[in-house]
Coordinates of C-alpha atoms and ligand atoms in Angstrom, one line a residue:
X72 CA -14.2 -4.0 -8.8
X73 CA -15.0 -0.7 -10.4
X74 CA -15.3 2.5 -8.3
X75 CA -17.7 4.0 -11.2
X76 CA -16.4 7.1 -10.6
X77 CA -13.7 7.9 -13.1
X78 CA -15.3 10.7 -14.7
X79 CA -17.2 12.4 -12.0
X80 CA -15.6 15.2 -10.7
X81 CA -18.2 15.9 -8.0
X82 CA -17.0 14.1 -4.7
X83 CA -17.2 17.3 -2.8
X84 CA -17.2 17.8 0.8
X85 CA -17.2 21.1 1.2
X86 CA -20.6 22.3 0.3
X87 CA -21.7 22.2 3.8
X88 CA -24.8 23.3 5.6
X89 CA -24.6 25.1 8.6
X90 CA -26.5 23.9 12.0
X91 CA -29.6 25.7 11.5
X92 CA -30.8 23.3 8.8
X93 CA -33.0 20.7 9.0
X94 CA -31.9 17.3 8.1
X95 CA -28.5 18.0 7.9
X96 CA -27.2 14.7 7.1
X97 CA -28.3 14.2 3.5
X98 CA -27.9 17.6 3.0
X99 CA -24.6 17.9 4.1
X100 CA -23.2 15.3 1.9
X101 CA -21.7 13.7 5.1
X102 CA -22.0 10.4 5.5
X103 CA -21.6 7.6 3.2
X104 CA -24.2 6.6 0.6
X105 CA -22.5 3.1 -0.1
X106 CA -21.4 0.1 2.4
X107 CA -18.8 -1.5 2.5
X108 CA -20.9 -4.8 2.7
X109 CA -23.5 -3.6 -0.3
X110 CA -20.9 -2.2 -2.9
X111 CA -17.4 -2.5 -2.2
X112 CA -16.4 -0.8 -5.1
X113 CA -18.5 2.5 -4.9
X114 CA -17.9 2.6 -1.2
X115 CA -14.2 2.8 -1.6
X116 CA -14.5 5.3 -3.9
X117 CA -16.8 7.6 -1.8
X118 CA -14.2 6.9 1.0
X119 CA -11.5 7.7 -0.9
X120 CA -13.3 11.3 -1.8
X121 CA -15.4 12.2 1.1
X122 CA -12.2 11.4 3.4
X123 CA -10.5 13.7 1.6
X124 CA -7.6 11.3 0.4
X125 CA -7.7 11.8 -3.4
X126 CA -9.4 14.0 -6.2
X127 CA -10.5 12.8 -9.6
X128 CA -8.9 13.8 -12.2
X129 CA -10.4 14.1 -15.6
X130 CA -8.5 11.9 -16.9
X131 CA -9.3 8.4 -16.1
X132 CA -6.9 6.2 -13.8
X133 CA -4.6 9.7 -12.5
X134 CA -5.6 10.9 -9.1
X135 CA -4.7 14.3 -6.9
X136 CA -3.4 13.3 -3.8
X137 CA -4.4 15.5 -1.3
X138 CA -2.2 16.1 2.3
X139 CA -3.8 12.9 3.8
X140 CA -1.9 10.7 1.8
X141 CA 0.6 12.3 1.3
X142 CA 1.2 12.6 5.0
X143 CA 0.9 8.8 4.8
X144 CA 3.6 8.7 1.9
X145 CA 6.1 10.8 3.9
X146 CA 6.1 8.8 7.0
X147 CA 6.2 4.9 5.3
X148 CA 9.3 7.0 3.8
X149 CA 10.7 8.1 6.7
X150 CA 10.8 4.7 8.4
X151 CA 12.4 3.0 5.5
X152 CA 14.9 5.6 4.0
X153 CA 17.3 5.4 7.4
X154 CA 16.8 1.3 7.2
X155 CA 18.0 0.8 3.5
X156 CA 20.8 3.8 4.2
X157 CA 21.7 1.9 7.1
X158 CA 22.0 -1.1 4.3
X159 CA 24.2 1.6 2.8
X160 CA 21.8 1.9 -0.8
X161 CA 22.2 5.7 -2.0
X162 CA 19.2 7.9 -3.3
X163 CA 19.7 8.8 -7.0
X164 CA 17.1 10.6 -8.8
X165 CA 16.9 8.8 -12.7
X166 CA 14.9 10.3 -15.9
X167 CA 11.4 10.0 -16.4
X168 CA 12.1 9.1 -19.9
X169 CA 13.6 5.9 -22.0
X170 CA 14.8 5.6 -24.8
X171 CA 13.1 2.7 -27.3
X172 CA 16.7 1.6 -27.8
X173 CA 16.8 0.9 -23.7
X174 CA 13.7 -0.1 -23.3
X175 CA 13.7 -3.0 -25.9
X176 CA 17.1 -4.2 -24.6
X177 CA 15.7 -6.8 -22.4
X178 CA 12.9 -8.6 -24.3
X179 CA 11.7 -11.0 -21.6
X180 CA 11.2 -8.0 -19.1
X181 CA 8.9 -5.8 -21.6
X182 CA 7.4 -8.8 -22.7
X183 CA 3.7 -8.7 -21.6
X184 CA 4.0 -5.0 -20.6
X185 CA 4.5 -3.3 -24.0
X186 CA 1.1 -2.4 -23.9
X187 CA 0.9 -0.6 -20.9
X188 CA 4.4 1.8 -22.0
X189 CA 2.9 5.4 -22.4
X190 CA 5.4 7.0 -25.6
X191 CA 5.5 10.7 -25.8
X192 CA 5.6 11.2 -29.5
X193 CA 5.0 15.0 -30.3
X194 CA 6.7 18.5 -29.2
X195 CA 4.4 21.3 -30.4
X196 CA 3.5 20.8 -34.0
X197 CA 6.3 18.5 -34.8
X198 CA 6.4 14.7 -34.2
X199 CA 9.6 13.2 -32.8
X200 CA 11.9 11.5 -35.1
X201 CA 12.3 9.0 -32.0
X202 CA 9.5 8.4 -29.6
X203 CA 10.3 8.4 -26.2
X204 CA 8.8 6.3 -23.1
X205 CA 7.5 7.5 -20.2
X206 CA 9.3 5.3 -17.5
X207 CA 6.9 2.3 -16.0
X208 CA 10.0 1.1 -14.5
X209 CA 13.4 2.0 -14.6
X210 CA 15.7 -0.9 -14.9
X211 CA 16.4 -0.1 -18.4
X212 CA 17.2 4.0 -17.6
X213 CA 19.5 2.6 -14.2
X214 CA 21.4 -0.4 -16.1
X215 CA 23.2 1.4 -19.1
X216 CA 24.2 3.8 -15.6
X217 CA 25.5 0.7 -14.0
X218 CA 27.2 -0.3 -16.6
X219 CA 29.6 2.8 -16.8
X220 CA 29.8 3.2 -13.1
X221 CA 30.6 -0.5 -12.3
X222 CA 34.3 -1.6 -13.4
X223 CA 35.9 -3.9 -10.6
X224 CA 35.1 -5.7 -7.7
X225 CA 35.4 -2.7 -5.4
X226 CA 33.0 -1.0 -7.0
X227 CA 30.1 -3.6 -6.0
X228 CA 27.9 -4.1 -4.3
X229 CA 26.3 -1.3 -5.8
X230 CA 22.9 -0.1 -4.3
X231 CA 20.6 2.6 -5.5
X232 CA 17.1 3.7 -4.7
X233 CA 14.9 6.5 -5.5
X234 CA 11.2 7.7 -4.6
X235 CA 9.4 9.4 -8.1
X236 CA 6.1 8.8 -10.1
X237 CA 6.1 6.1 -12.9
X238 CA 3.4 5.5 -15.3
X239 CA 1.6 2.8 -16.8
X240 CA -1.1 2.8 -19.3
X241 CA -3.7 0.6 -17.4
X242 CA -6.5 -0.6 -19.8
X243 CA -8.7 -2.4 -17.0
X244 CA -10.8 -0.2 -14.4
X245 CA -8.7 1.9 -12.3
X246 CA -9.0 2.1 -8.2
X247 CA -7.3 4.6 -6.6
X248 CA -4.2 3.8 -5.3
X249 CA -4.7 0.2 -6.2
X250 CA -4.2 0.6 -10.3
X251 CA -3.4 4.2 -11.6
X252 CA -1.6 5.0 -14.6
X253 CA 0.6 7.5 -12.7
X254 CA 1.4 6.7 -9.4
X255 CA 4.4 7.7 -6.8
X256 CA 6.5 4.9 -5.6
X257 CA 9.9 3.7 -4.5
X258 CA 12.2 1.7 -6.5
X259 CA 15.7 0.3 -5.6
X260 CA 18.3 -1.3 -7.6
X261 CA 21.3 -3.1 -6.8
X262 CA 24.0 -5.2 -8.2
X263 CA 26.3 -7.7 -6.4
X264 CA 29.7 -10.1 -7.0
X265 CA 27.6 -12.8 -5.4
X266 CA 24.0 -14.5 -5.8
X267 CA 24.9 -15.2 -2.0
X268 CA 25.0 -11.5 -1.0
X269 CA 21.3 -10.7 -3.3
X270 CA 19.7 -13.3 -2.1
X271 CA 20.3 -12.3 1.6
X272 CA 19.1 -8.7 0.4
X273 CA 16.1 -9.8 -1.3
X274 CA 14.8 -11.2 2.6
X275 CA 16.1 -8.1 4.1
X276 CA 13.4 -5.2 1.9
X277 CA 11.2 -8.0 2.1
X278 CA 11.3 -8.1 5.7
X279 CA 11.2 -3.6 5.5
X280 CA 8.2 -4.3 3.3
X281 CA 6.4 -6.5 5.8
X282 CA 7.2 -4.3 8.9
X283 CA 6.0 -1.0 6.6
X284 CA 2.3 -3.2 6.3
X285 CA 2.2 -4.6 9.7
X286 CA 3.6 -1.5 11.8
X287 CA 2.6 1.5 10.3
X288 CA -0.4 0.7 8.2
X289 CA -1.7 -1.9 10.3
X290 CA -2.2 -4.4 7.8
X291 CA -1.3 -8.3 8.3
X292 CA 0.6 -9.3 4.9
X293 CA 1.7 -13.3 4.2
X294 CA 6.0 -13.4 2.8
X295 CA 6.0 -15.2 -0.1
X296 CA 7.6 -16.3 -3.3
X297 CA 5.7 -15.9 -6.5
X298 CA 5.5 -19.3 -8.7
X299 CA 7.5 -19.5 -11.9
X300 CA 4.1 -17.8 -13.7
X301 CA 3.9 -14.8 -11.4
X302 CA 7.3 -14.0 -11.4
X303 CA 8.7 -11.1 -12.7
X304 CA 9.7 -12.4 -16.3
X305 CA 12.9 -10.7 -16.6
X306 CA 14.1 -12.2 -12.6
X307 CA 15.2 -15.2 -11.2
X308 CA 12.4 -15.2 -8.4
X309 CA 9.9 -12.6 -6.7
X310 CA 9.2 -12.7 -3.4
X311 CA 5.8 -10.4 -2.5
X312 CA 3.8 -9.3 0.9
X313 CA 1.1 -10.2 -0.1
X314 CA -2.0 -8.7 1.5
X315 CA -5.8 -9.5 1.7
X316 CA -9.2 -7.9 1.6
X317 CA -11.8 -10.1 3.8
X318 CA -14.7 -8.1 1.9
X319 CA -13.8 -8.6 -1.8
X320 CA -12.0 -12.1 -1.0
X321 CA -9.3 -10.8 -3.7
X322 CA -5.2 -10.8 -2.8
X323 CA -3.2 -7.8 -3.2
X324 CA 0.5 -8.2 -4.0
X325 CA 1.9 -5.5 -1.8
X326 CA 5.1 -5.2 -2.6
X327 CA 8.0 -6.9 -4.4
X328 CA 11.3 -7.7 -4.0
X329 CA 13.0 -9.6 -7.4
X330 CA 16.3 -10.9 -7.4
X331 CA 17.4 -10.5 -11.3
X332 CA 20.0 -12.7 -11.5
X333 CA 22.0 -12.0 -14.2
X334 CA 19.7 -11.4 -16.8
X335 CA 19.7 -7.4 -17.1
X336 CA 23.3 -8.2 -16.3
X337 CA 24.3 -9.9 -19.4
X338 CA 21.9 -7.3 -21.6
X339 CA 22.8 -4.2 -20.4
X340 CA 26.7 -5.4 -19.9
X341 CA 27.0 -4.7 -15.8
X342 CA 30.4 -6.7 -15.4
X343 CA 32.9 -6.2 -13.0
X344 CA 36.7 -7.8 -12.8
X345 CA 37.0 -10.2 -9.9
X346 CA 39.6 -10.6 -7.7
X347 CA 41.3 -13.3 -10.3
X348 CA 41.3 -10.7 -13.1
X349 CA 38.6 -12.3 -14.3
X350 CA 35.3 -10.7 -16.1
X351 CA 32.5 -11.8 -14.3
X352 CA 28.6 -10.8 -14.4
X353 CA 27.2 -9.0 -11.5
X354 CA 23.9 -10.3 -9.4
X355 CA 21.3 -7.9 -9.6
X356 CA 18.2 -7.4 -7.4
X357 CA 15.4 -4.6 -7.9
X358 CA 12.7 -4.1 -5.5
X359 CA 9.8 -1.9 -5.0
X360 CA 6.6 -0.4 -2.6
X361 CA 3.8 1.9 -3.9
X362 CA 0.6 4.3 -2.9
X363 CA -0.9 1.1 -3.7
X364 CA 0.1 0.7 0.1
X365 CA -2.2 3.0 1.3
X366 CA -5.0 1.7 -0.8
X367 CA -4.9 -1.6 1.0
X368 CA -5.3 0.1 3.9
X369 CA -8.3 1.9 3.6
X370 CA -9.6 -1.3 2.1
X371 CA -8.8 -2.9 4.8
X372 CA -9.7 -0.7 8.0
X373 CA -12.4 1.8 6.7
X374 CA -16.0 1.4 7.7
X375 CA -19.5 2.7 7.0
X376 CA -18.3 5.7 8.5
X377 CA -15.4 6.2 6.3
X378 CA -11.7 6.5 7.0
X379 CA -10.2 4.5 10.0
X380 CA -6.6 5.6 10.0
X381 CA -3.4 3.8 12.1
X382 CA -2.7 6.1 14.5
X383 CA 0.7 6.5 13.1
X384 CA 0.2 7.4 9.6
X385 CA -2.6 9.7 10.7
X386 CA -2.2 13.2 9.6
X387 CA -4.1 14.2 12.5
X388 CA -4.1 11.6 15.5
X389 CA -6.6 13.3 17.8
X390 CA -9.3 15.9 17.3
X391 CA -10.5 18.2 19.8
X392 CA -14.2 19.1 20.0
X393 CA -15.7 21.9 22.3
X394 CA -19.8 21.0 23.3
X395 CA -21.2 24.9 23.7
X396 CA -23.1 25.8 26.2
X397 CA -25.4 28.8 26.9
X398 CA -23.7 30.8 29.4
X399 CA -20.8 32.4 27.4
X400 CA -18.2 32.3 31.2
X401 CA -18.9 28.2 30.8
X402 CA -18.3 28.6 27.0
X403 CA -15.0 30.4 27.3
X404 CA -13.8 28.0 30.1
X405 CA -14.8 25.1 27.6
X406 CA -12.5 26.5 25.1
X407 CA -9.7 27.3 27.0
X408 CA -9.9 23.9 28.7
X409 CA -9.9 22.8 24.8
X410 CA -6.5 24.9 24.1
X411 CA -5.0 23.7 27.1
X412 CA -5.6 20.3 25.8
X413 CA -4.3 20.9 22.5
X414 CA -1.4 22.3 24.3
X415 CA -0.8 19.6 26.7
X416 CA -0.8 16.5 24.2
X417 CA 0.6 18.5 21.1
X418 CA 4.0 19.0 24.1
X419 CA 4.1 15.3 24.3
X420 CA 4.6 15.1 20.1
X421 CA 0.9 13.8 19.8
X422 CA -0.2 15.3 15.8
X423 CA -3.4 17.1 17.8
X424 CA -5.9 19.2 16.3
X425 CA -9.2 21.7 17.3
X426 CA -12.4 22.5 15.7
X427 CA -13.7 25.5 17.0
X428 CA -15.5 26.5 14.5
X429 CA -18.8 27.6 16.1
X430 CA -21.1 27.4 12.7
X431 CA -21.1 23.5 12.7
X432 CA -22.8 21.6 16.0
X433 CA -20.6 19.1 17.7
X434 CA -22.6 16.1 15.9
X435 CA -21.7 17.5 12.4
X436 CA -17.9 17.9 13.5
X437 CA -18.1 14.4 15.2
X438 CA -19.4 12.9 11.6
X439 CA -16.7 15.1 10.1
X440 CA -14.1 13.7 12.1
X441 CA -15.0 10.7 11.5
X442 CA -15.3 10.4 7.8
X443 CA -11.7 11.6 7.5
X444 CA -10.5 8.8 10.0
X445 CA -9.1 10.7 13.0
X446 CA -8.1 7.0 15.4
X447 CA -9.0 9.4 18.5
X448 CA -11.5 12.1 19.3
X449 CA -11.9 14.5 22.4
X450 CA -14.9 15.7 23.6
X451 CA -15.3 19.2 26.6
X452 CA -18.6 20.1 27.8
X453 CA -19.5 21.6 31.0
X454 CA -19.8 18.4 33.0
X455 CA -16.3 17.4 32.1
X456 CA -15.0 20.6 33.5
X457 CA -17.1 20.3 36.4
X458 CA -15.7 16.7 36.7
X459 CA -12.0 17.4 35.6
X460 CA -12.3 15.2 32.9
X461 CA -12.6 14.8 28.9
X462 CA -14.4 12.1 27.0
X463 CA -12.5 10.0 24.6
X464 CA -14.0 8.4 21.7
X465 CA -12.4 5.9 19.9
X466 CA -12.6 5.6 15.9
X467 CA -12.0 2.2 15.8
X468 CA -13.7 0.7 18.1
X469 CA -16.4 3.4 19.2
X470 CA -15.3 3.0 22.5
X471 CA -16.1 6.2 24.9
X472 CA -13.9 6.6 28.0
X473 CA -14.3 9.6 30.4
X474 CA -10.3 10.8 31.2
X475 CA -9.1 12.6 34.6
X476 CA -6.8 16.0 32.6
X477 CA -4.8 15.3 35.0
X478 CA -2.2 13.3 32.8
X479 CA -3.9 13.4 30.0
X480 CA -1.6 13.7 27.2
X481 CA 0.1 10.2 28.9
X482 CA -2.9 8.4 28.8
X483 CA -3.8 9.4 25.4
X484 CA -0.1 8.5 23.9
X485 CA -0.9 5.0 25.6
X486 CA -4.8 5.1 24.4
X487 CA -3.1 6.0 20.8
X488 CA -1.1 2.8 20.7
X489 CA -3.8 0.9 22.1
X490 CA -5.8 1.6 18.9
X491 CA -2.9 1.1 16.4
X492 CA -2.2 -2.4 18.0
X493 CA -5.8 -3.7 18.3
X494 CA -6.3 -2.4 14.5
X495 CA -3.8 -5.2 13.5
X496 CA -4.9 -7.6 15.9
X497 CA -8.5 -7.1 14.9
X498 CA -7.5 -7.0 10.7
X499 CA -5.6 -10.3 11.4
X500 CA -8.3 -12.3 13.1
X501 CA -10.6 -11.3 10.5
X502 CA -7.7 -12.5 7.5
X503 CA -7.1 -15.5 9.3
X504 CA -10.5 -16.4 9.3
X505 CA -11.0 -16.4 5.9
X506 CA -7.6 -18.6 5.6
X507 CA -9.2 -22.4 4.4
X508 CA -7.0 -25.0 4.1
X509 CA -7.9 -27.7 1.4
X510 CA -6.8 -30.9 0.1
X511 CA -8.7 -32.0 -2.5
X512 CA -10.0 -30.3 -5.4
X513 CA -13.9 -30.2 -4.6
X514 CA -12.7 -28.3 -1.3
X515 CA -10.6 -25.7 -3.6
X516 CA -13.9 -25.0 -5.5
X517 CA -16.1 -24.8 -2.7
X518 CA -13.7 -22.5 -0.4
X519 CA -13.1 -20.4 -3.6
X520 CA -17.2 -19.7 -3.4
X521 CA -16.8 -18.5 -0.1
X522 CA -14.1 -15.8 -1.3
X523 CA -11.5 -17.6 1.5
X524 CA -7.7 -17.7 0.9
X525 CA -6.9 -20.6 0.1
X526 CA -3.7 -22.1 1.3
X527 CA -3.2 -25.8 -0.5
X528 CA -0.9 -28.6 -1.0
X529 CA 0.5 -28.1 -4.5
X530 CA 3.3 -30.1 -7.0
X531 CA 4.8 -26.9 -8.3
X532 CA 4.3 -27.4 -11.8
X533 CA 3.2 -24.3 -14.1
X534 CA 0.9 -26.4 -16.4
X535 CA -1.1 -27.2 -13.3
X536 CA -1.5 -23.5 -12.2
X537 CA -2.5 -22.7 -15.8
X538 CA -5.1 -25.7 -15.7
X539 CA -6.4 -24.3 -12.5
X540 CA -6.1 -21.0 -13.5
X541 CA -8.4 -21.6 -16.9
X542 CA -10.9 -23.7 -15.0
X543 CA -11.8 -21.1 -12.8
X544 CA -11.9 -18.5 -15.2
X545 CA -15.7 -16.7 -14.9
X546 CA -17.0 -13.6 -14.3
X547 CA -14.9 -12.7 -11.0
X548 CA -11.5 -13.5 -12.4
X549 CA -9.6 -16.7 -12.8
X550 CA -8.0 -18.1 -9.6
X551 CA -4.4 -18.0 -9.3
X552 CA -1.4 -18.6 -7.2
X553 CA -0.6 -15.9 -4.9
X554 CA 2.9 -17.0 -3.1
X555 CA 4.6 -19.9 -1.7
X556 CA 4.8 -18.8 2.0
X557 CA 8.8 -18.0 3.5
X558 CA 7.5 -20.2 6.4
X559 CA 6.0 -23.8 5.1
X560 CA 3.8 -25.3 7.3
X561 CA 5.0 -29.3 7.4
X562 CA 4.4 -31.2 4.7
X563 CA 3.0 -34.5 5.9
X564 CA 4.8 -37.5 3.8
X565 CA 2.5 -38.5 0.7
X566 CA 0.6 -35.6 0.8
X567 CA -0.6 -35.1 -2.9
X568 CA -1.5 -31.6 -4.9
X569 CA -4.8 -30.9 -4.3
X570 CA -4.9 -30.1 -8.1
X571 CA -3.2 -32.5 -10.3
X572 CA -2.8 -36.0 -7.3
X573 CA 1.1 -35.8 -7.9
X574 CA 3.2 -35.6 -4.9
X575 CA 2.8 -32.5 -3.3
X576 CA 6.3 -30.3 -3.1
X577 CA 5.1 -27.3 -1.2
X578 CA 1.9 -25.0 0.5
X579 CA 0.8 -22.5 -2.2
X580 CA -1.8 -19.6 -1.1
X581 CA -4.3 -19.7 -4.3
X582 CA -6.9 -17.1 -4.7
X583 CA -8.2 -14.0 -6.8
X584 CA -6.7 -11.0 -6.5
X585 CA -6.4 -7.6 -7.6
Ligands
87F756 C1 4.8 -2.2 -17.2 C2 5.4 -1.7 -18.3 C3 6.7 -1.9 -18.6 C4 5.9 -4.0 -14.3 C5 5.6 -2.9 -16.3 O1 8.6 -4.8 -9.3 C6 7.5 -2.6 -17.8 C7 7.0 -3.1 -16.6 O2 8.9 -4.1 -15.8 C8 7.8 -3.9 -15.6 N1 5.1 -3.4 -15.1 N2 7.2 -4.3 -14.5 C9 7.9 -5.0 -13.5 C10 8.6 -4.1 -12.5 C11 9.7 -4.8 -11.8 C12 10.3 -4.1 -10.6 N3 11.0 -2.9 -10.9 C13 11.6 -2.1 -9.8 C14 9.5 -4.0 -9.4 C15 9.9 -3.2 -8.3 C16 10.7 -2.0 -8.6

């Protein structure tokens, strides 16, 4: 997918035309000039812009992210800081930059990323006598911290997190929020006396990670384990949420949650005294969400209109709209029915906002509106005064409900979760539809034309994956495995790998992804 837009600086909204034009849609620059159906990639893009979510930057892959997602980014962080400091993990902040002595210490866990490490190699005129890296990662800053901080039992288990920007030097097309060379994320580290107690951890952020997708953003997500392949090199096993997009047919691996094992352990010399007196390695887990997040669900819930926010992540969760009238008494009873409103609902803690602004007609505001996602918009003309009512307009669904005031702000906080619940509901049917599951290889192939997720009997083995993985290597990206599912469906005795006819050992979801 390529958005096309990585040098173009001129996604702007706000050259807006008054009401008195004619044909104010084109030349408003509202409204969409790509669907979501027709061009994936340059609708997400204008999505992205017009909804007012990111800025290009001029240099390609980094992004301005503007108070939309930000907001977004503060409240996923809100729900899950008091959950992993109930888990009692501490926030650290660590360096943005690692040494090349660190960062080669661990040769299996830079292997395959090396070229993606950005190297600061300059100050002023002068060239460093020892290049630094710019942290993609930051197992190999935390470790040599562990190290020193970590002497005897009673010093594990030791759990750290922190939320800052790492970068990664991308060489394949960029999509905001989905693959940026900077990008803001949270990362959390832990080590353990036990494989027992980081195994038990690893389910527990991947369980956070899942209720992050499904409850705040909306977005159904499958708990997995990656396959020895798609692993995290340096681990002992990944498990991922992994998420889909019905329109591309691609995966997304939402988040992950590694345990290491002892690997970093051995390298970076995080050993602890047991209770025998006894040097013993510790058990180390690392785990991580990003803005990648919030990509997946505009992907996932935006329209031809734009932006269709969760009501809980929305910045704004309701916009209030005054519809003019001639006499200027009916006018000024509009608004101040429209203040009352705002007043009312913003008492109950509902994020509420007006636009009174009486150079735009209500169609241009509703368009507006729209574009940047608001899940619930209000609407007071002189009927509804007349009538003691407002007219609701759902985002989602387009659904227009006439509502007594009287008790307004209640209905709307029920109206409000309404919308966030039948969001999920609604992006689940439409991922499990696309869910095939195949037995044989000719079925693989033939789902895999129809962009489904595939979910497949499989005998485990990595030469298989890589055989399956070469085969369907064209122009769209080869097919791969995306992640064992935490809960197997049953396994029917003698069913055989749909791939290779040897006994099948578990169900593997196989598909492209991004
Ligand atoms: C790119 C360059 C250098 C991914 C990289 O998933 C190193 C890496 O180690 C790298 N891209 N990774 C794997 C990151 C593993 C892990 N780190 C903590 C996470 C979650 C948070």
């Amino acid at each position: 997918m390529d958005g096309g837009k990585e040098d173009n600086n001129a996604n702007n909204t706000s050259n807006v035309v008054p009401k008195s034009s004619k044909g104010r849609k084109k030349e408003t620059g509202l409204g969409l000039t790509h669907t979501k159906d027709g061009n994936f990639g340059e609708w997400y893009s204008e999505v992205v812009t017009k909804g007012e979510m990111i800025e290009y930057s001029d240099i390609s892959g980094c992004y301005t992210l503007r108070p939309t997602s930000t907001h977004i980014w503060r409240i996923l962080q809100k729900f899950f800081e008091p959950e992993i400091e109930k888990m009692e993990v501490e926030e650290c902040y660590f360096e943005l930059f690692v040494s090349n002595k660190s960062l080669q210490k661990e040769k299996d866990h830079i292997q395959g990323f090396a070229p993606e490490v950005a190297w600061v190699t300059r100050s002023g005129d002068s060239d460093l006598e020892n290049p630094i890296a710019i942290r993609p990662t930051s197992e190999t800053i935390i470790y040599p911290k562990f190290s020193k901080w970590i002497r005897g039992h009673r010093d594990l288990p030791k759990k750290v997190y922190q939320y800052c920007n790492v970068v990664r030097w991308e060489l394949s097309n960029p999509t905001p929020f989905i693959r940026c060379r900077e990008f803001l994320w949270q990362e959390g580290h832990t080590a353990h006396a036990t494989k027992e107690e980081a195994d038990i951890e690893v389910l527990q952020i991947l369980e956070l990670y899942r209720r992050l997708y499904e409850e705040y953003l909306a977005v159904p997500v499958i708990k997995g384990k990656k396959s020895e392949l798609e692993k995290f090199a340096g681990g002992l096993y990944t498990t991922t949420v992994e998420a889909f997009i019905p329109n591309t047919g691609r995966s997304v691996q939402g988040a992950t949650s590694h345990c290491l094992g002892q690997n970093f352990a051995k390298m970076f010399e995080v050993k602890f005294e047991d209770e025998k007196g006894e040097k013993a390695l510790a058990w180390q887990n690392s785990w991580g969400y990003s803005i990648r997040m919030i990509g997946v669900m505009v992907m996932v819930h935006s329209d031809d209109k734009g932006l269709v926010m969760p009501p809980k992540v929305s910045a704004v969760q309701v916009i209030v709209i005054n519809v003019p009238h001639n006499d200027s008494d009916v006018n000024r009873k509009i608004e101040n029915a429209c203040l009352e409103t705002v007043e009312a609902l913003c008492a109950m803690g509902i994020r509420v906002k007006q636009d009174p602004r009486d150079n735009y007609t209500p169609g241009w505001k509703y368009a507006h509106w729209e574009m940047k996602g608001v899940p619930l918009r209000i609407e007071i003309g002189s009927r509804d005064l007349e009538n003691k009512q407002v007219r609701t307009v759902r985002r989602d669904n387009g659904a227009k409900v006439n509502v007594p005031m009287a008790g307004l702000a209640d209905t709307v906080k029920v109206m409000l979760d309404d919308i966030q619940q039948s969001m999920f509901l609604v992006a689940k049917d439409k991922r499990d539809a696309c869910v095939q599951v195949i037995k044989t290889w000719d079925e693989f192939i033939e789902a895999l034309g129809q962009k489904k997720l595939i979910l497949a009997p499989w005998c485990d083995e990595e030469e298989v994956e890589k055989h399956v993985k070469a085969k369907t290597k064209e122009e769209s990206g080869a097919c791969k495995t995306l992640c064992s599912p935490i809960d197997q469906p049953e396994m029917p005795e003698g069913t055989l790998c749909f791939a290779s006819g040897k006994p099948a050992k578990k169900w593997t979801y196989w598909g492209r992804s991004y």
